[in-house]
Short mmCIF file of C-alpha atoms and ligand atoms in Angstrom, two decimals:
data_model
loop_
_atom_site.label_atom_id
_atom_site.label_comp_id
_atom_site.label_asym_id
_atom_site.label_seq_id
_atom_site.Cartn_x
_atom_site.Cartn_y
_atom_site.Cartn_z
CA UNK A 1 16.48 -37.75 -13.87
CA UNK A 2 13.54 -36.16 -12.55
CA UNK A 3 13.63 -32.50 -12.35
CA UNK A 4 12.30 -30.90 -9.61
CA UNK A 5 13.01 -26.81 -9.12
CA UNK A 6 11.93 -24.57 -6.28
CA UNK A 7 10.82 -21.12 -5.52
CA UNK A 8 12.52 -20.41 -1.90
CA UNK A 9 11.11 -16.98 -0.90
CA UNK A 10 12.13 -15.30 2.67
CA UNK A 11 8.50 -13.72 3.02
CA UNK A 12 10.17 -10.38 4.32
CA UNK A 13 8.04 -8.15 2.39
CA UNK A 14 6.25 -8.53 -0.99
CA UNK A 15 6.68 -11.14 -4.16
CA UNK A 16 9.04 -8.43 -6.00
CA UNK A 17 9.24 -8.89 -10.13
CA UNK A 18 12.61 -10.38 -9.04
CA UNK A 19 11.65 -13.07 -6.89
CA UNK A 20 8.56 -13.53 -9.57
CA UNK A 21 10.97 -14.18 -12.46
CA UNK A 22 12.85 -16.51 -10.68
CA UNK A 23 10.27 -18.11 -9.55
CA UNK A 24 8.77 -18.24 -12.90
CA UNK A 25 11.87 -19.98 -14.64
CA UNK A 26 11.89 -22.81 -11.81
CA UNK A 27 8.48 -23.35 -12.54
CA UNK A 28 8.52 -23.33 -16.50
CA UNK A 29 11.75 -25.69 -16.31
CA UNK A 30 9.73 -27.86 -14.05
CA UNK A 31 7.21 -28.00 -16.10
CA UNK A 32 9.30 -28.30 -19.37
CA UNK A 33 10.65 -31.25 -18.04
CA UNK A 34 7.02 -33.14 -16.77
CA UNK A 35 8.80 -32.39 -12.92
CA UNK A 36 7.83 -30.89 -9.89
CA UNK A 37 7.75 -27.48 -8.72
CA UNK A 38 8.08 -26.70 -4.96
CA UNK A 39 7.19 -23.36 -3.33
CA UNK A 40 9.11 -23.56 -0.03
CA UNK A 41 9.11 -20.64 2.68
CA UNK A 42 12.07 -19.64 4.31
CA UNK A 43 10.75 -18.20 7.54
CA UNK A 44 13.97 -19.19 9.65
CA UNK A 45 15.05 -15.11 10.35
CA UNK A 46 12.01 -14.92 13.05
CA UNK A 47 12.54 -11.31 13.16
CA UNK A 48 11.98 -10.31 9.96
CA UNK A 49 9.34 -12.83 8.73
CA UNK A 50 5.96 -12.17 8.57
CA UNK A 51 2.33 -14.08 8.17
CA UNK A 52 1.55 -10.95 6.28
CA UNK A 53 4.57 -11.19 3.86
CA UNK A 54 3.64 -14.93 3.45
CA UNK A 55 0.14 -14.58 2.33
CA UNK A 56 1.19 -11.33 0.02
CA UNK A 57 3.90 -14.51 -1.71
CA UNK A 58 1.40 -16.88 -1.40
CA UNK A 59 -1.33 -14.40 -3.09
CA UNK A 60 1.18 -12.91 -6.48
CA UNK A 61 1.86 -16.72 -7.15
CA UNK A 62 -1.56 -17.27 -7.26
CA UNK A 63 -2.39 -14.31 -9.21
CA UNK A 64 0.31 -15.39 -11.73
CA UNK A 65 -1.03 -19.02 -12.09
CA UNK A 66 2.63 -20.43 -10.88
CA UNK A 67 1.33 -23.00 -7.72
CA UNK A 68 3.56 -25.50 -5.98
CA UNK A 69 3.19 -28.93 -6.73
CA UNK A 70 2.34 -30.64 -3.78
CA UNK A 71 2.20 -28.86 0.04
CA UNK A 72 4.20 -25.88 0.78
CA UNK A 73 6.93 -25.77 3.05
CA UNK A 74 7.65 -24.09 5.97
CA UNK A 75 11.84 -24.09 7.07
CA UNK A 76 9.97 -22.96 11.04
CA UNK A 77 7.96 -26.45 10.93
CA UNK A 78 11.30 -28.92 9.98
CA UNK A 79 13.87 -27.55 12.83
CA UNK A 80 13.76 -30.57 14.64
CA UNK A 81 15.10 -32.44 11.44
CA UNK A 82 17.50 -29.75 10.45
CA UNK A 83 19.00 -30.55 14.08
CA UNK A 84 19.17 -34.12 13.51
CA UNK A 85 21.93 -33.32 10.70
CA UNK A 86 23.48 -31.30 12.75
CA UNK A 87 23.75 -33.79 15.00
CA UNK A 88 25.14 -36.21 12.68
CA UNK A 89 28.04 -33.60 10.79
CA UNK A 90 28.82 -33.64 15.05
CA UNK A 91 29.02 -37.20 15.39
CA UNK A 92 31.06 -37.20 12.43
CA UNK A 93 33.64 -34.50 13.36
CA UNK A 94 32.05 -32.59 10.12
CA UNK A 95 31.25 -30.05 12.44
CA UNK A 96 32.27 -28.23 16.27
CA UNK A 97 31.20 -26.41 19.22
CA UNK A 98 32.24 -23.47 19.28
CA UNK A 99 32.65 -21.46 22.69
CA UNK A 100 33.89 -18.46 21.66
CA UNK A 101 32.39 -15.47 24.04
CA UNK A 102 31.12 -12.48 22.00
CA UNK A 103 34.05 -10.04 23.27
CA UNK A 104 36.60 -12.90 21.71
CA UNK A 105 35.09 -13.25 18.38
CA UNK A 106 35.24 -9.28 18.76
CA UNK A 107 38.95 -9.41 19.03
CA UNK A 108 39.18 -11.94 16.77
CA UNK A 109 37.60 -10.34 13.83
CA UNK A 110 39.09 -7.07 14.66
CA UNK A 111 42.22 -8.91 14.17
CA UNK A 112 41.47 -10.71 11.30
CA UNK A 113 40.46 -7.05 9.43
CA UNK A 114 43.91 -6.07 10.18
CA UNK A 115 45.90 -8.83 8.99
CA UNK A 116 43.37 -10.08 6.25
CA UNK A 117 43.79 -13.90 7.63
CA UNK A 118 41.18 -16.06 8.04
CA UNK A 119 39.86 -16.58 11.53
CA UNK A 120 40.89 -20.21 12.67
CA UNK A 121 38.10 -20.54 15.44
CA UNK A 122 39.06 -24.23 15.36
CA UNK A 123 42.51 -23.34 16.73
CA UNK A 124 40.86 -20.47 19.07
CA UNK A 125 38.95 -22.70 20.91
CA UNK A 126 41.60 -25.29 21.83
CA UNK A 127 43.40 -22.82 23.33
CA UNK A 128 40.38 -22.20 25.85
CA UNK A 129 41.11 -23.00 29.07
CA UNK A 130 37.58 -22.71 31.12
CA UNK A 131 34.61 -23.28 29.08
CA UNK A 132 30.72 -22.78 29.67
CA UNK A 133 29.42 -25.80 27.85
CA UNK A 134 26.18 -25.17 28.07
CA UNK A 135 26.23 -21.83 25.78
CA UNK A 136 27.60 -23.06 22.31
CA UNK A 137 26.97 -22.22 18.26
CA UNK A 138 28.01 -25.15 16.15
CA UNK A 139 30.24 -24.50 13.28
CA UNK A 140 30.63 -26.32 9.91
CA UNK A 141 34.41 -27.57 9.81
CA UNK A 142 35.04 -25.80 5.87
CA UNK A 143 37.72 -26.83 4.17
CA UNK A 144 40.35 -24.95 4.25
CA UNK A 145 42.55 -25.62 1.35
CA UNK A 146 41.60 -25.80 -2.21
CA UNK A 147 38.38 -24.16 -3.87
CA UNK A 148 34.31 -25.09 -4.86
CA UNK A 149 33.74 -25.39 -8.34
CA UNK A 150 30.31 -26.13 -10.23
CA UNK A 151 29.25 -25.52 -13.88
CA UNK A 152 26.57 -22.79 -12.86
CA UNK A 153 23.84 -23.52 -16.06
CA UNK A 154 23.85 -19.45 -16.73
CA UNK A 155 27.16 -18.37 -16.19
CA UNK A 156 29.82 -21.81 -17.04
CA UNK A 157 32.92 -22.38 -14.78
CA UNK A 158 32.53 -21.13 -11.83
CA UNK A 159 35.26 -21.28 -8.67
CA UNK A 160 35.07 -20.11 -5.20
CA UNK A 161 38.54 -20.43 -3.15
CA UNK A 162 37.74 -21.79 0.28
CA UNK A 163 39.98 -19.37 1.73
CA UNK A 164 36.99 -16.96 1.10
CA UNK A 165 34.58 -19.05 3.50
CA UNK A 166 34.55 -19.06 7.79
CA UNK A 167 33.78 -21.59 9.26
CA UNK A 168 29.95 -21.10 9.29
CA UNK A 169 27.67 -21.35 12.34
CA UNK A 170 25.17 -23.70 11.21
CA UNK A 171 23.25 -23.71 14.71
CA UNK A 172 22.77 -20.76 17.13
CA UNK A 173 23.03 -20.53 20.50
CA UNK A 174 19.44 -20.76 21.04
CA UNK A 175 19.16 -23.60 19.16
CA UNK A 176 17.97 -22.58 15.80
CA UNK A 177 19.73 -23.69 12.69
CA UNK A 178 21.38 -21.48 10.22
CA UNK A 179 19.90 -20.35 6.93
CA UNK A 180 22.34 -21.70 4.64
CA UNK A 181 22.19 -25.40 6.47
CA UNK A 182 18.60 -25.09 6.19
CA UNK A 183 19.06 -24.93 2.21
CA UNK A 184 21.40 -27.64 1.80
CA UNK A 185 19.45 -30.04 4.27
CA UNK A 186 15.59 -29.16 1.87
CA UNK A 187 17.54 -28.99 -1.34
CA UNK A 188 18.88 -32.20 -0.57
CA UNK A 189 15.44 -34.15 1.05
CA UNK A 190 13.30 -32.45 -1.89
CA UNK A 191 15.28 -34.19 -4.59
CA UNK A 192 16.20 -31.04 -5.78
CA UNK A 193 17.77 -31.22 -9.73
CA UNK A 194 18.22 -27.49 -10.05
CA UNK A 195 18.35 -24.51 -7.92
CA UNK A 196 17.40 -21.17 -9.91
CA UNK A 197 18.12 -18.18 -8.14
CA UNK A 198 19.42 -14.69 -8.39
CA UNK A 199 23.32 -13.96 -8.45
CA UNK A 200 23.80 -12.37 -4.91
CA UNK A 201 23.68 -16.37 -3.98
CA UNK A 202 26.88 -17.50 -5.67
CA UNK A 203 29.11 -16.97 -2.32
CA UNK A 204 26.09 -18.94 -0.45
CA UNK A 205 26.40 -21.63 -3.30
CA UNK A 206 30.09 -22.17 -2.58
CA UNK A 207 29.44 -22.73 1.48
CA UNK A 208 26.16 -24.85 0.64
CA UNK A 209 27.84 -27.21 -1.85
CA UNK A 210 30.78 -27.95 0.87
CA UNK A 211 27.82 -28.80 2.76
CA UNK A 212 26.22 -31.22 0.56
CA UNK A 213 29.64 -32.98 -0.05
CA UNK A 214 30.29 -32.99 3.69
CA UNK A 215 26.94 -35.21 3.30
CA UNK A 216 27.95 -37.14 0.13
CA UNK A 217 24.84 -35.18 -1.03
CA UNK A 218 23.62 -35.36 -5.18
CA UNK A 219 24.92 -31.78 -5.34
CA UNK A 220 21.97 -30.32 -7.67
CA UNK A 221 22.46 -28.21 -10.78
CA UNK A 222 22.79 -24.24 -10.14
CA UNK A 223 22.01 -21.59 -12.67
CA UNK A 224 21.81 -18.15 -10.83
CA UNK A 225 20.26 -15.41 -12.66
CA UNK A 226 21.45 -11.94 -13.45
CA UNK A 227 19.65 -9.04 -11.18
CA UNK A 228 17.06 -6.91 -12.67
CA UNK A 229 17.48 -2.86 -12.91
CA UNK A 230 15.39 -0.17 -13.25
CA UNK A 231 14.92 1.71 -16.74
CA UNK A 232 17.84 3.87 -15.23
CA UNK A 233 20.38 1.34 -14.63
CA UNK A 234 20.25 1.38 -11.20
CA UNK A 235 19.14 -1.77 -9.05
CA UNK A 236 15.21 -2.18 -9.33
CA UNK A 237 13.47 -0.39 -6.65
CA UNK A 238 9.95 1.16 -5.52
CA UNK A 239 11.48 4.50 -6.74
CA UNK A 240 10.72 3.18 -10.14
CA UNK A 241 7.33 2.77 -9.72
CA UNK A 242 5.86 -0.76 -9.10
CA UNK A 243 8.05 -3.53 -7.46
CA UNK A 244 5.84 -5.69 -6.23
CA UNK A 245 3.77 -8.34 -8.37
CA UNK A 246 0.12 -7.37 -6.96
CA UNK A 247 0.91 -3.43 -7.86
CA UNK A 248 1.17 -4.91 -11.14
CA UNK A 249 -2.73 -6.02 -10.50
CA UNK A 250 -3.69 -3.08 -9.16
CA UNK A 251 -1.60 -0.79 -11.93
CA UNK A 252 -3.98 -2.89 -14.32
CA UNK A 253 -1.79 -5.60 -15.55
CA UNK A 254 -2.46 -8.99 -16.80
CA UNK A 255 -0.93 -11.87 -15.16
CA UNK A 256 -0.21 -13.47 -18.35
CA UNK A 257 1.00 -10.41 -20.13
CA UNK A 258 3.40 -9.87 -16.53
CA UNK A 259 4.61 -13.67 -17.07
CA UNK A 260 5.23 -13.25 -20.57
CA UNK A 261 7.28 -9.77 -20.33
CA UNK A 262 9.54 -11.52 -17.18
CA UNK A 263 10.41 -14.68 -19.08
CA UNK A 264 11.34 -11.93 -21.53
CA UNK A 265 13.61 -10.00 -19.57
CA UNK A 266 16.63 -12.31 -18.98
CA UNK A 267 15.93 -15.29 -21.63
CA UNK A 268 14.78 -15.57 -25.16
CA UNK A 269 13.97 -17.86 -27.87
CA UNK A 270 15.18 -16.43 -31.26
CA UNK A 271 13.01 -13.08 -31.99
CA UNK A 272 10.03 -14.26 -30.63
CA UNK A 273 8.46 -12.07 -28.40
CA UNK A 274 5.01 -13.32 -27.05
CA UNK A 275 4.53 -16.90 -25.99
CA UNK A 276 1.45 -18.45 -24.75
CA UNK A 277 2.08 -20.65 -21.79
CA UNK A 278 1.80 -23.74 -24.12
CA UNK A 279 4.95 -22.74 -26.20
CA UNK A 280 7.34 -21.60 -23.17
CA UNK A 281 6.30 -25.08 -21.58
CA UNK A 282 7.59 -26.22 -24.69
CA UNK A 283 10.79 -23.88 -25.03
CA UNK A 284 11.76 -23.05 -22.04
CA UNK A 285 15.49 -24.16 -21.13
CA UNK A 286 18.16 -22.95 -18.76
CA UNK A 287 20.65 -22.89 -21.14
CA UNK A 288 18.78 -18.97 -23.20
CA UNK A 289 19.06 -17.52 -19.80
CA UNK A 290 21.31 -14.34 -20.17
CA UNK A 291 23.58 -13.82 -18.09
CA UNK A 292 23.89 -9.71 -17.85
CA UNK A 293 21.79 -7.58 -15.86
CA UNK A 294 18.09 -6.90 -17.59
CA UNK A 295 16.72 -3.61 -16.92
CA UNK A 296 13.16 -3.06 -16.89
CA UNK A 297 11.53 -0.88 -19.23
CA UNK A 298 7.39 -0.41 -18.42
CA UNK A 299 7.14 0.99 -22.09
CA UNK A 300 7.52 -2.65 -23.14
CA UNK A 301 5.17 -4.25 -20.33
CA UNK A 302 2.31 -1.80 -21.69
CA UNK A 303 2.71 -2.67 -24.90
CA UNK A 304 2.74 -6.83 -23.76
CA UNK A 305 -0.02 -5.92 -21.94
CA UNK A 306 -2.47 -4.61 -24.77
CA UNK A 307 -0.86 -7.67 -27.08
CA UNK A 308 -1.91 -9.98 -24.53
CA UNK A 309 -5.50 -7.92 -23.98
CA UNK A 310 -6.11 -8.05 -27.67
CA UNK A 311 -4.66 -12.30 -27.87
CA UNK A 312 -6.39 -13.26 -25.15
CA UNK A 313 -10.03 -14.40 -25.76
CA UNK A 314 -12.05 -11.50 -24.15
CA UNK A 315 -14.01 -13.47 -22.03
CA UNK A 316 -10.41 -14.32 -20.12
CA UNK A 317 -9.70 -10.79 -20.12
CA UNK A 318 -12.95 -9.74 -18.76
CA UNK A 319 -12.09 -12.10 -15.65
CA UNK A 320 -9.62 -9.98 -14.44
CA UNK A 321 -11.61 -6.77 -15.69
CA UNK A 322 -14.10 -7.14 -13.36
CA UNK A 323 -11.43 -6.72 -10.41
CA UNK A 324 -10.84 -3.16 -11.76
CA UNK A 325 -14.84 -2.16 -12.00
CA UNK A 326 -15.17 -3.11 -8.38
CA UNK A 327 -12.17 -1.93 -7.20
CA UNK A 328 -13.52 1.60 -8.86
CA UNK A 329 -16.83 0.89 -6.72
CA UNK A 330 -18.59 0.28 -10.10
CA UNK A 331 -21.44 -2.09 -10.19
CA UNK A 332 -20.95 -4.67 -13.56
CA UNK A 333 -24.57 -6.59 -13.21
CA UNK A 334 -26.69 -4.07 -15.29
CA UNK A 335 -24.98 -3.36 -18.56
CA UNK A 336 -23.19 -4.95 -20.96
CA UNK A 337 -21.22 -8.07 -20.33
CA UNK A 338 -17.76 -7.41 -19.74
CA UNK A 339 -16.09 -9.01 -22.91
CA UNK A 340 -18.12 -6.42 -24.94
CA UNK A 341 -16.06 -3.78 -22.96
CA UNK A 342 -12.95 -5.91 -23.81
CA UNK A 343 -13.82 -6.25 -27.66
CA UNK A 344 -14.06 -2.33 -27.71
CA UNK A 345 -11.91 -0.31 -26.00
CA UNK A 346 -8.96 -3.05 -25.44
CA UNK A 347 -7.21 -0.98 -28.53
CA UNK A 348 -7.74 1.71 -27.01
CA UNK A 349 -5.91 1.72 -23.63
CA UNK A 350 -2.88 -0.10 -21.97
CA UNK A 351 -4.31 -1.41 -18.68
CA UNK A 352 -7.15 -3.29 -17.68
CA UNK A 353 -7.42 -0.42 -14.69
CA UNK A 354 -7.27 2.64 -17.93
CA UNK A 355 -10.35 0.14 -19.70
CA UNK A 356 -12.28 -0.12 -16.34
CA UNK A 357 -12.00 3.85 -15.90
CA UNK A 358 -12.77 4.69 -19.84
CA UNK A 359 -15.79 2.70 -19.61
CA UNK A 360 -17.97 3.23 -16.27
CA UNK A 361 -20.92 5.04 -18.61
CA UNK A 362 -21.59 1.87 -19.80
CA UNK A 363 -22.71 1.22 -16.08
CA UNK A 364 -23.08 4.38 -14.53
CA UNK A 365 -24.02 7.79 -15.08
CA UNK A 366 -21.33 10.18 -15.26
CA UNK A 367 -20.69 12.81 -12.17
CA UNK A 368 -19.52 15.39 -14.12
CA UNK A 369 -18.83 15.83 -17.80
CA UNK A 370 -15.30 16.27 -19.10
CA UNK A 371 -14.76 20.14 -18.81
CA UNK A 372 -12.84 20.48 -21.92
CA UNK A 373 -14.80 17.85 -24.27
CA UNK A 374 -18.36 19.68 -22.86
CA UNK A 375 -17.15 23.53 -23.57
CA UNK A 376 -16.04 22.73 -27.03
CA UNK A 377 -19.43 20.44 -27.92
CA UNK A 378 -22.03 20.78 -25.85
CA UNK A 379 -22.39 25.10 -27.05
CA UNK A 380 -25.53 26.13 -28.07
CA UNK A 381 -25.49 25.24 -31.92
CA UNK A 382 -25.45 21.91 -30.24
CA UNK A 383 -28.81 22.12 -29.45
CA UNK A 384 -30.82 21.87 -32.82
CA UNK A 385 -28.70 18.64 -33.44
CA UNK A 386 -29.42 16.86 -30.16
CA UNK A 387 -32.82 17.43 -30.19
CA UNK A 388 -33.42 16.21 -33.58
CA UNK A 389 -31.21 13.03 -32.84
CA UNK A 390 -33.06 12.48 -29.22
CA UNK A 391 -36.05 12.26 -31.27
CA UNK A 392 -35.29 9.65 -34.19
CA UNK A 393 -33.34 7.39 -31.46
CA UNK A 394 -36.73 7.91 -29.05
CA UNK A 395 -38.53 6.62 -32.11
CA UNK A 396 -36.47 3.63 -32.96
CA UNK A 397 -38.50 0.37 -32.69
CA UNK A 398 -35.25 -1.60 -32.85
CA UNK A 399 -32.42 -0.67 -30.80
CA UNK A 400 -29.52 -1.78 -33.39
CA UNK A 401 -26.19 -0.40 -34.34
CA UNK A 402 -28.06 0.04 -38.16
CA UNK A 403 -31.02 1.88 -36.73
CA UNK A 404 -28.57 4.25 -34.49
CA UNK A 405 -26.13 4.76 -37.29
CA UNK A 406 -28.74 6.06 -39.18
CA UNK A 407 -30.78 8.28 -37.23
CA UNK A 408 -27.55 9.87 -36.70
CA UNK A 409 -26.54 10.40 -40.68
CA UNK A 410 -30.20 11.24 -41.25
CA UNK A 411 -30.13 14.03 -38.31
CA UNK A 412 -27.06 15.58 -40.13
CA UNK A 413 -28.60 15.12 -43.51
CA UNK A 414 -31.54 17.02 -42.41
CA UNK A 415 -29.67 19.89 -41.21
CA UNK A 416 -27.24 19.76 -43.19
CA UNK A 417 -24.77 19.89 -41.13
CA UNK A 418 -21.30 17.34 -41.07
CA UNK A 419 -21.94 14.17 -39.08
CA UNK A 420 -19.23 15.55 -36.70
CA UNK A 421 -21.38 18.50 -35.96
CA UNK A 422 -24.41 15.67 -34.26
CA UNK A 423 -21.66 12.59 -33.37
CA UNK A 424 -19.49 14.66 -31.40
CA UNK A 425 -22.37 16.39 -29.00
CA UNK A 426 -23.77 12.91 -28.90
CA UNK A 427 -20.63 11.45 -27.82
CA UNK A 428 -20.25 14.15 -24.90
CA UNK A 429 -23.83 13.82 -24.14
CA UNK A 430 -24.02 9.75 -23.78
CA UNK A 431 -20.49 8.86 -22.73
CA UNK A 432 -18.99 12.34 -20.96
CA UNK A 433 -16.41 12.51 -22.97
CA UNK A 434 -15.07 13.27 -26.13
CA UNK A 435 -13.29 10.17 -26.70
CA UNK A 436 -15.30 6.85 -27.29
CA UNK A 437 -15.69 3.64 -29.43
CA UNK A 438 -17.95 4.53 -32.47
CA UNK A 439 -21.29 5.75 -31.56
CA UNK A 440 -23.30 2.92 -33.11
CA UNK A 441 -21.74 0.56 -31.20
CA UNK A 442 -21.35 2.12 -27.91
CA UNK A 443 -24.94 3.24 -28.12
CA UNK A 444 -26.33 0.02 -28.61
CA UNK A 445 -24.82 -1.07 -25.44
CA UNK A 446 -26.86 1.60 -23.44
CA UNK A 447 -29.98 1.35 -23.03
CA UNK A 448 -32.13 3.34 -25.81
CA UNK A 449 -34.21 5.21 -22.55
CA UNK A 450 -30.89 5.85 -20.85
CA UNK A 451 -29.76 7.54 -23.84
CA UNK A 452 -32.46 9.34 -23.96
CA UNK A 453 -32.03 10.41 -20.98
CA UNK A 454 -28.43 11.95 -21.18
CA UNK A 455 -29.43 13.84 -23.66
CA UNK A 456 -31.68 15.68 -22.10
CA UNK A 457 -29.02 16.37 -19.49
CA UNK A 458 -26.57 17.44 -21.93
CA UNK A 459 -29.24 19.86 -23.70
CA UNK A 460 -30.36 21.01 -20.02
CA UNK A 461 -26.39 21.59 -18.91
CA UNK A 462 -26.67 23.64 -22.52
CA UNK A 463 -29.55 26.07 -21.32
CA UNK A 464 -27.45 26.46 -18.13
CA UNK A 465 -24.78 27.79 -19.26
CA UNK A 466 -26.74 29.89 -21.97
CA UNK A 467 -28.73 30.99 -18.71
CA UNK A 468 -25.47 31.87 -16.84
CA UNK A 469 -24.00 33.66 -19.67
N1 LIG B 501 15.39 -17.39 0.64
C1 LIG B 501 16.30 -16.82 -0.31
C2 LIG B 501 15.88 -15.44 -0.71
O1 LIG B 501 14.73 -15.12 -0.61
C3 LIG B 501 16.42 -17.61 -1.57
C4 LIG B 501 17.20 -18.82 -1.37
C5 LIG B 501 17.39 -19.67 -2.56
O2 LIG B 501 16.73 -19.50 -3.59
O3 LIG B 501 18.20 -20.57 -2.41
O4 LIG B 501 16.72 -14.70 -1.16
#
């Protein structure tokens, strides 16, 4: 059998982590399996869909590496077929006209609250005497006996009694067809195997495999997933911070670490906790897909995140770097190349948008020292120590971490002072901060006049203060 999933979006608003992680086990089982993965947009609800929300689905899949095989859908572009099957569960007495008026199905329903009976709009209609046949919906004749059952690949037996189900309008009154005929009619023509998606589909599964057998339809495999919650318990939200997957960008995240950390929440594979892409192609099954609620817990993203900028090679890390530098308006050409930033400072932070911040001196000159880091270093018994250590790194003829190691041990050795007493005043005075990658290699990635330069500021912002004092 070939497998081929889908990721079936309603572009309403944002690709939430949700969506993502669904979207993300369709595609890993697709690829698992050497099928095809389809990316299909379910723009029928004309009201609420958006170009915007399209592109922003169309842009986190991207971002994540997880593209369609093949074109993408649109549901808006294939009416005219969805109507042809329409047509034909009409031709075949699989499906009615229904003339109900509005105040009717009012009564009815208001009926049917009170006495808990299904509406029989089959029966309701016969007994119409006058009918408008040009204003219609067609409904899906359900059965009305007996129940649907499917082996759902996450959660086993599964049984839905039909007594639960309408008769569903499958096409408007203005024409347009129904959402959940829309389903059954692409899950069907795509050759769909299995249909991943989130739990709150499992009544929708029940009407759309009636469909298919009202078709003789391949009924594919279903495996619906459990929701996601916030760290609280409470159903995933924006008041938990980040919802959507291009926050996750912006928040400083990598797309691989993000991938890794969903597949996470909601399936595993023994212990293991990081994967590269090669090994969940290889290990990813339906069957290690848990089926209670996951919550999410950011603690454990940042920490997949500096794994994954640590794993990665930094020259893949610095690729998605750069975003954050000119995002912060910072200019990358002059300085060193971004991997060097990666190779230094990705131990010391947990996004790529903390590592872009932490290192703009490498590219720019500080506004404004740090306020604490400057009053405790940059005091006047600083001054003797910078301006010996200026002078040996002026002199250097070689600008190399040995040579700038040195002149700093040799500046404390000649005062006799502890290497803290020139390091951290040179840290301030080169970086703006107290907090840095060793000075020997952070210095050798300035350049010697520029921090030359800084020093001077840092012994002129000294006299300053001694001047305002
Ligand atoms: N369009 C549906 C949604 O966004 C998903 C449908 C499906 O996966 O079958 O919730």
């Amino acid at each position: 059998m070939t497998v081929v999933t889908r990721f079936a979006p309603s572009p309403t608003g944002y690709l939430h982590v949700g969506g993502a992680r669904t979207a993300l086990y369709s595609w890993l089982y697709a690829k698992r399996n050497n099928g095809k993965f389809i990316l299909r947009i379910e723009d029928t609800d004309l009201e609420r869909s958006t170009p915007e929300a399209v592109q922003a689905i169309i842009d986190g899949m991207q971002w994540l590496g997880m593209e369609g095989d093949g074109e993408i859908f649109y549901q808006t572009k294939r009416f005219d077929l969805y109507k042809s099957y329409v047509q034909q569960l009409l031709d075949e007495g699989k499906a009615y006209k229904c003339f109900l008026s509005k105040e009717a199905l009012e009564a009815l329903r208001e009926r049917a609250e009170q006495t808990g009976e299904r509406i029989d709009y089959e029966a309701e209609n016969e007994k119409l005497d006058v009918v408008d046949d040009s204003v219609f919906v067609v409904r899906f004749r359900n059965p009305k006996t007996g129940s649907v059952k499917w082996n759902d690949a996450v959660r086993g037996e599964m049984e839905i009694s039909n007594q639960e189900m309408d008769d569903m309008i499958i096409l408007r009154s203005d024409g347009s067809p129904t959402y959940n005929f829309c389903v059954v009619i692409d899950d069907w023509q795509m050759g769909m195997s299995h249909v991943i998606r989130g739990e709150d589909h499992l009544i929708n599964t029940a009407k759309q495999i009636n469909i298919f057998e009202a078709f003789g339809a391949k009924v594919p495999t279903y495996a619906h997933c459990s929701m996601i919650l916030g760290d609280d318990g409470k159903k995933l939200s924006k008041r938990h911070g980040a919802v959507g997957v291009m926050q996750y960008r912006d928040d400083g995240y990598l797309p691989q670490a993000l991938i890794n950390y969903l597949v996470r929440l909601g399936w595993s594979h023994g212990d293991q906790e990081v994967f590269t892409l090669e090994e969940l192609f290889e290990h990813f099954d339906i069957e290690n897909i848990n089926n209670s609620a996951s919550a999410f817990n950011t603690e454990k993203l940042n920490w997949m995140n500096q794994q994954y900028m640590k794993l990665l090679p930094a020259q893949e890390v610095a690729k998605h770097l750069v975003w954050h530098f000119e995002n912060q308006g910072v200019n990358t050409a002059n300085g060193p190349d971004l991997a060097v930033i990666v190779d230094l400072q990705a131990e010391r932070v947990k996004t790529l948008k903390e590592m872009a911040e932490i290192s703009q001196y490498f590219y720019q000159d500080f506004a404004s020292l740090d306020e604490k880091a400057a009053k405790k270093h940059l005091r006047p018994v600083a001054k003797e120590p910078l301006s010996l250590v200026k002078e040996k790194l002026a002199q250097l003829s070689e600008w190399s971490e040995e040579n700038i190691q040195a002149a700093i041990n040799d500046t404390a050795e000649e005062l006799e002072v502890g290497m803290g007493k020139v390091g951290m005043p040179l840290r301030v005075a080169t970086t703006g901060s107290g907090n840095s990658p060793s000075l020997d290699v952070t210095l050798v990635h300035l350049a010697q006049e520029k921090v030359v330069e800084r020093i001077d500021n840092a012994l002129a912002f000294i006299a300053e203060r001694e001047a305002n004092q």
